Amino acid sequence: MTIIRKDRFLLWIGCMTLLLALIVLWQITSADEKPQAKKGVMDLAGLEWTSQSVIPLDGEWEFYPEQLLTPQQIHHTRVQPIMMQVPGNWDDSSNNQGYPMNGKSYGTYRLLVRNVPQGEWMAIAKRYVRFSDAMYVDGNLINSSGIPGESAASYVPRNEPYMVYFHPERSEIEIVLQVANFDFRSGGIYNSIDLGKGRYMEARAMIQSGLELLIIGIVGIFSLLFFYLYVRLHRDRIQLLYALFFIGYALIVVTNGERLLLRLVPDLSFELVYKLKYISVYGLSVIASLITLRLAPDPVKGWKKWTMAPSALLVLYLALIVMTPFQIYSCIQEGMYAVNLCAYALSFVVIFRHYRRTNDDKRSRSEAQLLIVCIWLMLVNYILGVTVTLYPVSQVLLNCTTLVILGTFAMLLIYQYVKAYASMQRLTHQLQVADKAKDEFLLLTSHELNSPLHSIIHLSRSLLTTSMKRTNEREIRSKLQLIRNTAYRMSNLVNDLIDVSRFRDGAMKISLGTVDLVSCLSLVTEVLGFLASGKEIVIVRKMEPNARYVTADENRLLQVLYNLVYHMMGQYHNGELIFTSGRIQKVIRITLHMKAESVSGYWPAAESSGIASSQIERTSAGLSAALEIVSAMQGTLTINEEEAWIALELPPAGDTDLSFLEAAAAEEMTVGEEKRVEGMSSAHVLIATSDLVDLEQLNTLLSAEGFQLSFADNHSKARSILAGGRLPDLVILDAMLPEITGYEMCRQIRMDSSQAELPVLFINMRSTPADIEACIQAGGNDFITRPLDAGEILVRIHMLLGMKQLVKQAANNEMAFLRSQIKPHFLYNALGTIMSLCFTDGPKAGELLGSFSRYLRILFHLDNTEELIPLRQEMELIQAYVEIEQERFGSRLQVELDVDSSLYSCKVMPLLIEPLVENAIRHGVSKKIDGGKVTLSIRRQQERVQVVVEDDGIGMSKEQATLVLNRKQPDQGIGLQNVQRRLKHLNGQGPVIQSELGQGTKIRIEFPYQ
């Protein structure tokens, strides 16, 4: 209440609400002064008739339940009627004097009206009677709505208002009304039936219909306008909601009141008309709720769910209306009226809360006031609509509120249009200012870029004009260093421009870590040293030991320091630039103080406590980027104009031993250099790009680093290089490679080589998430973006080659482990053979010991870390083993070695073939009673070597052949499984087994010829 008293607008709303309530209450209470019918008779004696007199025929009417009687039948019937209160439902015990009347039934009303003016045209206006009726006046059928019947099959519902005109010949008239209802749960005369003079009644009906047509026309134009705005312009959902709102409002008007829809389209069915009526009534509140939440969103979590709860119930009821007939969905109609009222009330609460939060914004406050008036009038109009049907309240009041609603909505829309137009003007002004600032910014940037470009041009011309005979290596190196520093300065300026844009878009990322200020300042001094010497500026460093390490992004801190030092040098000459650092409480303060004799440039106006973003942006992109970067690193940047110093405050690094950090950094540099020299001296890199600039830059950079390079400017050349001979160690691939894209080529590479076997480094134009995702999905390992940075390229190449080396070492260690598992297996088998001979034949056992010692010498000579050995060495081991087994089995074992002697020098994995021969002897031939034959065949098939081990032993079934390579039982041995795993490491293909029970087994393996 305190808020309402302080706010004139809310006080006006409260007063208007109270005034409307008093008017409605007065109209309801004043109805008691009009004559009432008693026991079926209404006497109008003593009533002063005027041209505007309208008498509601309310009171007690005679009622003949469950009978449809004409006036003639009533005069001859002996049935006594009951007294029925009109208006009222006939199933209400307070209206039917306790007669047990069913709501879905039929009956006949009769009323005698006495002392009616004679000699004038009179009229009777009937509004709503549920749900069909026929009216007789003085024995004549005058009009009807629907067809009353004695059953649901014989009656036709309509419930259409109408007016009957007659010329009374006597002072007494008889009104008989037949009524039937088989659709709604209650029936009868629902509203007052009015009696008055014909001209006035006709004029009143025409005015009411005209007002409704006017309202329909206005809201129809509004709906078409917003549909046009939604379809043709920007497709804003609020425009669509407005259009649907006005269509719903038009449907409410055309299906209520005079129900013009039934008059304009008399052939419409009862079901369709009432579905349209209730869809518009309940759908309008849902649309109003959506509009309210769109224009006045409530930030309180969970409040939106409660706000939309009535609307959700109404949406379910609307679905019920669409899918079911009137008899079903009308059963809960009264309850849904309450829900509909609750939806309007909650919309009012939402906009009221929004209004309270807009105290400081006059524009939002004015819009909220208009929206409050709209929702308040909708709520009032809905309550009046229900009240008019229940009590004798003037229809004029309802029509007035409807017109005010339309006017208020029009004002709201006009206000929104004006607001949008003003906003558009402001944006236009901002664009004009931004365009002017852009021109100034481009002019400044062009000047900044032009200076280093001219420096590079002059230095290059100086080198070109220098005679080679008088070449001085120190002079050339000095000029090249100047060119490099100048280009670096220009590159930093371009990065500043990009960073300013990234900060505005919110795409800048900062990686915080421990940064050494000494190394950062050394690099800045090296780059800007030529500028300092040209302007006679000496850089002096005064740093405290406990203020050397800070928490920052190293690359970004370098960028900030470079911009600050360059800016200080640009303003002064002939002096000292003092760089100091010290710890102040919980921050490290870095100060750049210029002691100079004269000023050479413009020093930006700034407060001593800090510098605003807008001020920095007017000066240069470098300072603007510096401010944003420092802020992102949780620091502060301060410029003092009078004393000419800049202070940078950053958080210190954690408690760390400085000597440990320095030693670690030195060790990292040493180890990194050793690894680079050792691992990269013979690395082969394929560069696949058609960009000549990239090709020249990569060639110069990588050749100087000792890489072996191959070049391809299209897909075909790259594929031929990859297919011919040894694969390169790394592929640098342009994403925009001609013929097919680099992405497609990378997918082709991945069909033959994994990411660990052949790393791919992409060259991209951009580094957006979409580009990164495309590189990763195509199978790339990493990417770099143009313009290419030499340091970044080398770091990424070293990382990829180092990763490949680690993977290779892991594979070699696994191979060594597998071979180490095989040795005890062979030793166990050989010792078992010798032990068995010791008990039967001593001399043979001695001979076998000699063969066994030769076998051990060969076996122990193998190095587990060797990847490949000559086939000759593997065959010596096989022959030693075969001699042992032949001594054991004698004539039962025959071994045939069919090996191409030209293949003895080819490379083979150690212990790859011997386990196959051993398995053929032990599991094939030895288990056969009469023994058998084992054949080893090694032949060359083009670029591959094929090894076939065949025996005529006991063989095995297809199921056993399938399971033999997948056995996990420890008693089955690991020889064949090791062969399978090692072959898959080598060429991705395991042994092929062919076997039949009783016929023998054949095992075939293949490996590349090397």
XYZ file of C-alpha atoms in Angstrom, residues 134-538:
405
model
C -38.821 -21.246 -30.003
C -40.768 -18.092 -28.969
C -44.516 -17.577 -29.266
C -46.133 -14.177 -28.696
C -49.921 -14.067 -28.420
C -50.139 -17.573 -29.884
C -47.956 -16.920 -32.923
C -44.491 -18.449 -33.484
C -42.317 -15.356 -33.980
C -38.721 -16.657 -33.988
C -36.521 -19.561 -32.936
C -32.890 -20.516 -32.327
C -32.227 -24.113 -33.197
C -34.950 -26.732 -32.927
C -36.232 -27.763 -29.476
C -36.800 -31.506 -29.187
C -37.726 -34.128 -26.640
C -34.478 -36.081 -27.160
C -30.881 -35.413 -28.126
C -31.537 -36.903 -31.547
C -34.561 -34.700 -32.311
C -33.201 -31.337 -31.178
C -30.714 -28.995 -32.874
C -28.639 -26.624 -30.657
C -27.987 -23.022 -31.712
C -28.223 -20.452 -28.859
C -28.344 -17.396 -31.135
C -29.594 -14.020 -29.848
C -32.542 -12.550 -31.736
C -35.230 -9.907 -31.462
C -38.947 -10.249 -32.213
C -41.254 -7.389 -33.151
C -45.028 -7.323 -32.654
C -47.992 -4.911 -32.438
C -50.025 -5.679 -29.290
C -53.740 -5.613 -29.901
C -54.539 -5.846 -26.218
C -52.926 -4.519 -23.077
C -51.989 -8.075 -22.142
C -49.523 -10.231 -24.078
C -48.666 -13.903 -23.643
C -45.084 -15.086 -24.116
C -44.435 -18.807 -24.489
C -40.872 -20.117 -24.851
C -40.072 -23.718 -25.665
C -36.540 -24.676 -24.470
C -34.478 -27.845 -24.869
C -30.903 -28.674 -23.810
C -29.008 -31.937 -24.279
C -25.424 -30.596 -24.450
C -24.610 -28.569 -21.330
C -24.930 -29.800 -17.756
C -27.560 -27.115 -16.955
C -30.255 -25.569 -19.100
C -32.851 -22.803 -19.100
C -33.065 -19.058 -19.694
C -29.520 -17.890 -18.926
C -29.975 -14.093 -19.377
C -32.760 -11.581 -18.965
C -35.320 -11.247 -21.739
C -35.931 -7.539 -22.396
C -39.161 -5.824 -23.436
C -39.195 -2.355 -24.952
C -40.374 -0.180 -27.773
C -39.341 -1.494 -31.170
C -37.444 1.502 -32.509
C -35.277 1.911 -29.473
C -34.646 -1.802 -29.160
C -33.695 -1.956 -32.827
C -31.433 1.076 -32.514
C -29.766 -0.412 -29.448
C -29.138 -3.692 -31.258
C -27.756 -1.864 -34.290
C -25.432 0.217 -32.130
C -24.213 -2.898 -30.357
C -23.631 -4.697 -33.653
C -21.942 -1.614 -35.125
C -19.586 -1.352 -32.175
C -18.702 -5.001 -32.501
C -18.088 -4.634 -36.241
C -15.918 -1.582 -35.559
C -13.875 -3.478 -33.006
C -13.530 -6.436 -35.355
C -12.356 -4.146 -38.147
C -9.774 -2.420 -35.948
C -8.291 -5.591 -34.522
C -8.381 -7.204 -37.959
C -6.282 -4.377 -39.390
C -3.882 -4.692 -36.455
C -3.535 -8.449 -36.980
C -2.840 -8.050 -40.712
C -0.279 -5.347 -39.964
C 1.648 -7.521 -37.511
C 1.467 -10.560 -39.773
C 3.010 -8.429 -42.501
C 5.734 -7.209 -40.146
C 6.484 -10.778 -39.063
C 6.601 -12.282 -42.567
C 8.230 -9.516 -44.597
C 10.566 -7.808 -42.150
C 12.541 -9.372 -39.291
C 10.358 -12.328 -38.181
C 10.337 -11.229 -34.563
C 8.172 -13.546 -32.459
C 6.641 -10.644 -30.577
C 5.076 -9.487 -33.861
C 3.549 -12.928 -34.378
C 2.196 -12.903 -30.812
C 0.606 -9.497 -31.420
C -1.028 -10.782 -34.621
C -2.401 -13.872 -32.868
C -3.616 -11.723 -29.974
C -5.692 -9.461 -32.224
C -7.079 -12.432 -34.166
C -8.135 -14.035 -30.881
C -9.714 -10.793 -29.746
C -11.667 -10.525 -33.003
C -12.942 -14.077 -32.559
C -14.084 -13.292 -29.017
C -16.071 -10.287 -30.229
C -17.617 -12.072 -33.227
C -18.634 -15.172 -31.218
C -19.991 -13.332 -28.128
C -22.305 -10.383 -27.586
C -24.632 -10.286 -30.621
C -22.815 -13.359 -31.994
C -22.385 -11.850 -35.421
C -20.633 -14.963 -36.707
C -23.930 -16.899 -36.530
C -25.664 -14.149 -38.479
C -22.930 -13.612 -41.049
C -22.392 -17.328 -41.690
C -25.692 -19.058 -40.745
C -24.546 -22.424 -42.143
C -21.786 -22.863 -39.570
C -22.311 -25.831 -37.273
C -22.915 -25.427 -33.560
C -19.741 -27.423 -32.693
C -17.460 -25.318 -34.887
C -18.834 -21.999 -33.609
C -18.384 -22.959 -29.965
C -14.918 -24.402 -30.545
C -13.874 -21.074 -32.085
C -15.481 -19.199 -29.191
C -13.732 -21.058 -26.386
C -10.411 -21.366 -28.232
C -10.358 -17.578 -28.553
C -11.452 -16.991 -24.937
C -8.842 -19.261 -23.338
C -6.149 -18.890 -25.982
C -6.133 -15.102 -25.624
C -4.970 -15.272 -22.013
C -2.150 -17.663 -23.000
C -0.988 -15.241 -25.699
C -1.258 -12.322 -23.263
C 0.939 -14.218 -20.789
C 3.564 -14.865 -23.466
C 3.561 -11.207 -24.512
C 3.926 -10.128 -20.893
C 6.884 -12.433 -20.243
C 8.486 -11.297 -23.487
C 8.174 -7.591 -22.702
C 8.749 -7.899 -18.949
C 10.885 -10.974 -18.175
C 11.167 -11.811 -14.503
C 14.747 -12.632 -13.393
C 13.662 -14.616 -10.307
C 14.408 -18.302 -10.842
C 11.367 -20.538 -10.593
C 8.932 -17.625 -10.852
C 8.474 -18.183 -14.575
C 7.267 -21.746 -13.992
C 4.584 -20.565 -11.577
C 3.629 -17.775 -13.968
C 3.128 -20.171 -16.853
C 1.341 -22.877 -14.811
C -2.205 -21.528 -15.544
C -1.261 -21.047 -19.179
C -0.077 -24.655 -19.355
C -3.432 -25.836 -17.983
C -5.234 -23.659 -20.504
C -3.158 -25.122 -23.344
C -4.209 -28.623 -22.251
C -7.834 -27.490 -22.141
C -7.508 -26.009 -25.625
C -6.293 -29.391 -26.887
C -9.336 -30.975 -25.211
C -11.615 -28.469 -26.964
C -10.111 -29.277 -30.354
C -10.335 -33.061 -29.971
C -13.653 -33.571 -28.113
C -17.270 -32.461 -28.658
C -18.993 -29.715 -26.666
C -20.680 -32.159 -24.299
C -17.291 -33.301 -22.962
C -15.140 -30.201 -22.710
C -18.008 -28.057 -21.352
C -18.161 -30.181 -18.190
C -15.234 -28.289 -16.639
C -15.979 -24.927 -18.201
C -16.658 -23.064 -14.939
C -13.362 -24.265 -13.431
C -11.419 -23.156 -16.503
C -12.990 -19.692 -16.207
C -11.229 -19.449 -12.817
C -7.945 -20.659 -14.317
C -8.292 -18.102 -17.109
C -8.835 -15.359 -14.553
C -5.746 -16.581 -12.649
C -3.652 -16.369 -15.839
C -4.625 -12.711 -16.337
C -3.956 -11.989 -12.664
C -0.473 -13.545 -12.797
C 0.333 -11.570 -15.947
C -0.633 -8.437 -14.059
C 1.646 -9.458 -11.155
C 4.568 -10.050 -13.543
C 4.255 -6.674 -15.212
C 3.792 -5.037 -11.818
C 7.085 -6.574 -10.583
C 8.769 -5.384 -13.783
C 7.379 -1.901 -13.218
C 8.843 -1.785 -9.718
C 12.321 -2.672 -11.078
C 12.301 0.114 -13.711
C 12.384 3.081 -11.351
C 15.536 4.546 -12.924
C 14.728 3.958 -16.596
C 12.009 6.404 -17.655
C 11.470 4.774 -21.051
C 11.095 1.272 -19.674
C 8.898 2.676 -16.913
C 6.538 4.326 -19.410
C 6.301 1.150 -21.471
C 5.607 -0.862 -18.320
C 2.815 1.567 -17.381
C 1.110 1.106 -20.747
C 1.460 -2.652 -20.459
C 0.000 -2.553 -16.933
C -3.016 -0.614 -18.228
C -3.495 -3.152 -21.045
C -3.358 -6.185 -18.770
C -5.510 -4.422 -16.155
C -8.158 -3.612 -18.763
C -8.064 -7.194 -20.070
C -8.650 -8.419 -16.531
C -11.465 -5.923 -15.988
C -13.040 -6.737 -19.347
C -12.972 -10.466 -18.596
C -14.616 -9.941 -15.193
C -17.247 -7.638 -16.733
C -17.943 -10.192 -19.484
C -18.734 -12.820 -16.881
C -20.717 -10.342 -14.771
C -22.908 -9.175 -17.667
C -24.077 -12.753 -18.270
C -24.984 -13.258 -14.597
C -26.287 -9.855 -13.453
C -28.166 -6.943 -15.056
C -25.073 -4.898 -15.858
C -25.141 -2.561 -18.851
C -23.525 -3.861 -22.010
C -22.344 -0.319 -22.687
C -19.821 -0.574 -19.861
C -18.329 -3.728 -21.401
C -18.165 -2.061 -24.821
C -16.438 0.996 -23.363
C -13.754 -1.091 -21.681
C -13.211 -2.938 -24.964
C -12.663 0.335 -26.838
C -10.317 1.573 -24.112
C -8.345 -1.682 -24.395
C -7.909 -1.124 -28.113
C -6.886 2.477 -27.566
C -4.355 1.496 -24.903
C -2.897 -1.226 -27.080
C -2.625 1.279 -29.919
C -0.765 3.660 -27.603
C 1.545 0.824 -26.512
C 2.340 -0.071 -30.110
C 2.885 3.572 -31.037
C 5.165 3.959 -28.032
C 7.162 0.876 -29.030
C 7.458 2.212 -32.567
C 8.651 5.597 -31.331
C 11.073 3.863 -28.979
C 12.409 1.711 -31.816
C 12.732 4.759 -34.051
C 14.628 6.657 -31.352
C 16.868 3.625 -30.786
C 17.511 3.467 -34.519
C 18.482 7.135 -34.519
C 20.883 6.545 -31.637
C 22.426 3.579 -33.448
C 22.738 5.683 -36.593
C 24.574 8.347 -34.630
C 26.817 5.724 -33.032
C 27.579 4.250 -36.455
C 28.462 7.681 -37.775
C 30.780 8.268 -34.816
C 32.258 4.780 -35.214
C 32.772 5.375 -38.933
C 34.626 8.583 -38.209
C 36.684 6.867 -35.516
C 37.410 4.055 -37.972
C 38.793 6.519 -40.494
C 41.003 8.074 -37.848
C 42.063 4.643 -36.642
C 42.959 3.511 -40.173
C 44.948 6.704 -40.703
C 46.870 6.146 -37.469
C 47.396 2.452 -38.234
C 48.582 3.198 -41.761
C 51.149 5.608 -40.346
C 52.265 3.040 -37.761
C 52.660 0.324 -40.396
C 54.201 2.648 -42.966
C 57.170 3.553 -40.771
C 58.551 0.006 -40.265
C 57.814 -0.846 -43.897
C 59.934 2.077 -45.088
C 62.663 1.036 -42.675
C 62.690 -2.465 -44.170
C 62.731 -1.038 -47.712
C 65.663 1.295 -46.971
C 67.682 -1.387 -45.197
C 67.044 -3.885 -48.003
C 68.070 -1.311 -50.630
C 71.213 -0.585 -48.663
C 72.112 -4.291 -48.677
C 71.395 -4.611 -52.407
C 73.576 -1.645 -53.312
C 76.501 -2.864 -51.223
C 79.301 -4.319 -53.349
C 80.004 -7.986 -52.675
C 83.726 -7.311 -52.872
C 83.523 -4.933 -49.979
C 81.224 -7.164 -47.989
C 81.526 -6.799 -44.244
C 79.900 -9.722 -42.445
C 79.324 -7.737 -39.273
C 77.660 -4.898 -41.175
C 75.413 -7.282 -43.087
C 74.428 -9.093 -39.892
C 73.659 -5.765 -38.257
C 71.390 -4.675 -41.103
C 69.673 -8.043 -41.237
C 69.086 -7.819 -37.496
C 67.538 -4.377 -37.987
C 65.270 -5.759 -40.705
C 64.274 -8.614 -38.439
C 63.524 -6.319 -35.487
C 61.568 -3.905 -37.665
C 59.457 -6.727 -39.106
C 58.931 -8.058 -35.586
C 57.716 -4.637 -34.469
C 55.292 -4.459 -37.396
C 54.063 -7.985 -36.666
C 53.384 -7.000 -33.058
C 51.363 -4.012 -34.218
C 49.202 -6.260 -36.403
C 48.751 -8.627 -33.444
C 47.624 -5.667 -31.332
C 44.940 -4.824 -33.865
C 43.755 -8.435 -33.875
C 43.747 -8.576 -30.063
C 41.615 -5.430 -29.801
C 39.017 -7.115 -31.993
C 39.248 -10.342 -29.978
C 38.693 -8.522 -26.705
C 35.578 -6.869 -28.102
C 34.275 -10.264 -29.209
C 35.215 -11.947 -25.918
C 37.452 -14.493 -27.706
C 40.795 -13.653 -26.071
C 42.292 -16.424 -23.938
C 44.959 -15.909 -21.259
C 47.191 -18.723 -19.948
C 48.687 -17.693 -16.613
C 52.009 -19.037 -15.388
C 55.320 -18.028 -13.825
C 57.165 -15.445 -15.989
C 60.713 -14.134 -15.622
C 60.801 -10.345 -16.032
C 64.541 -10.318 -16.775
C 64.239 -12.502 -19.867
C 61.157 -10.594 -21.046
C 62.866 -7.217 -20.766
C 66.001 -8.560 -22.459
C 63.967 -9.600 -25.499
C 62.134 -6.256 -25.606
C 65.432 -4.393 -25.378
C 66.935 -6.473 -28.196
C 64.008 -5.777 -30.516
C 63.758 -2.047 -29.769
C 67.476 -1.441 -29.263
C 67.947 0.114 -32.712
C 65.067 2.529 -32.051
C 66.524 3.489 -28.673
C 69.973 4.147 -30.139
C 68.460 6.203 -32.963
C 66.664 8.445 -30.473
C 69.618 8.521 -28.055
C 67.685 6.785 -25.300
C 69.442 4.555 -22.784
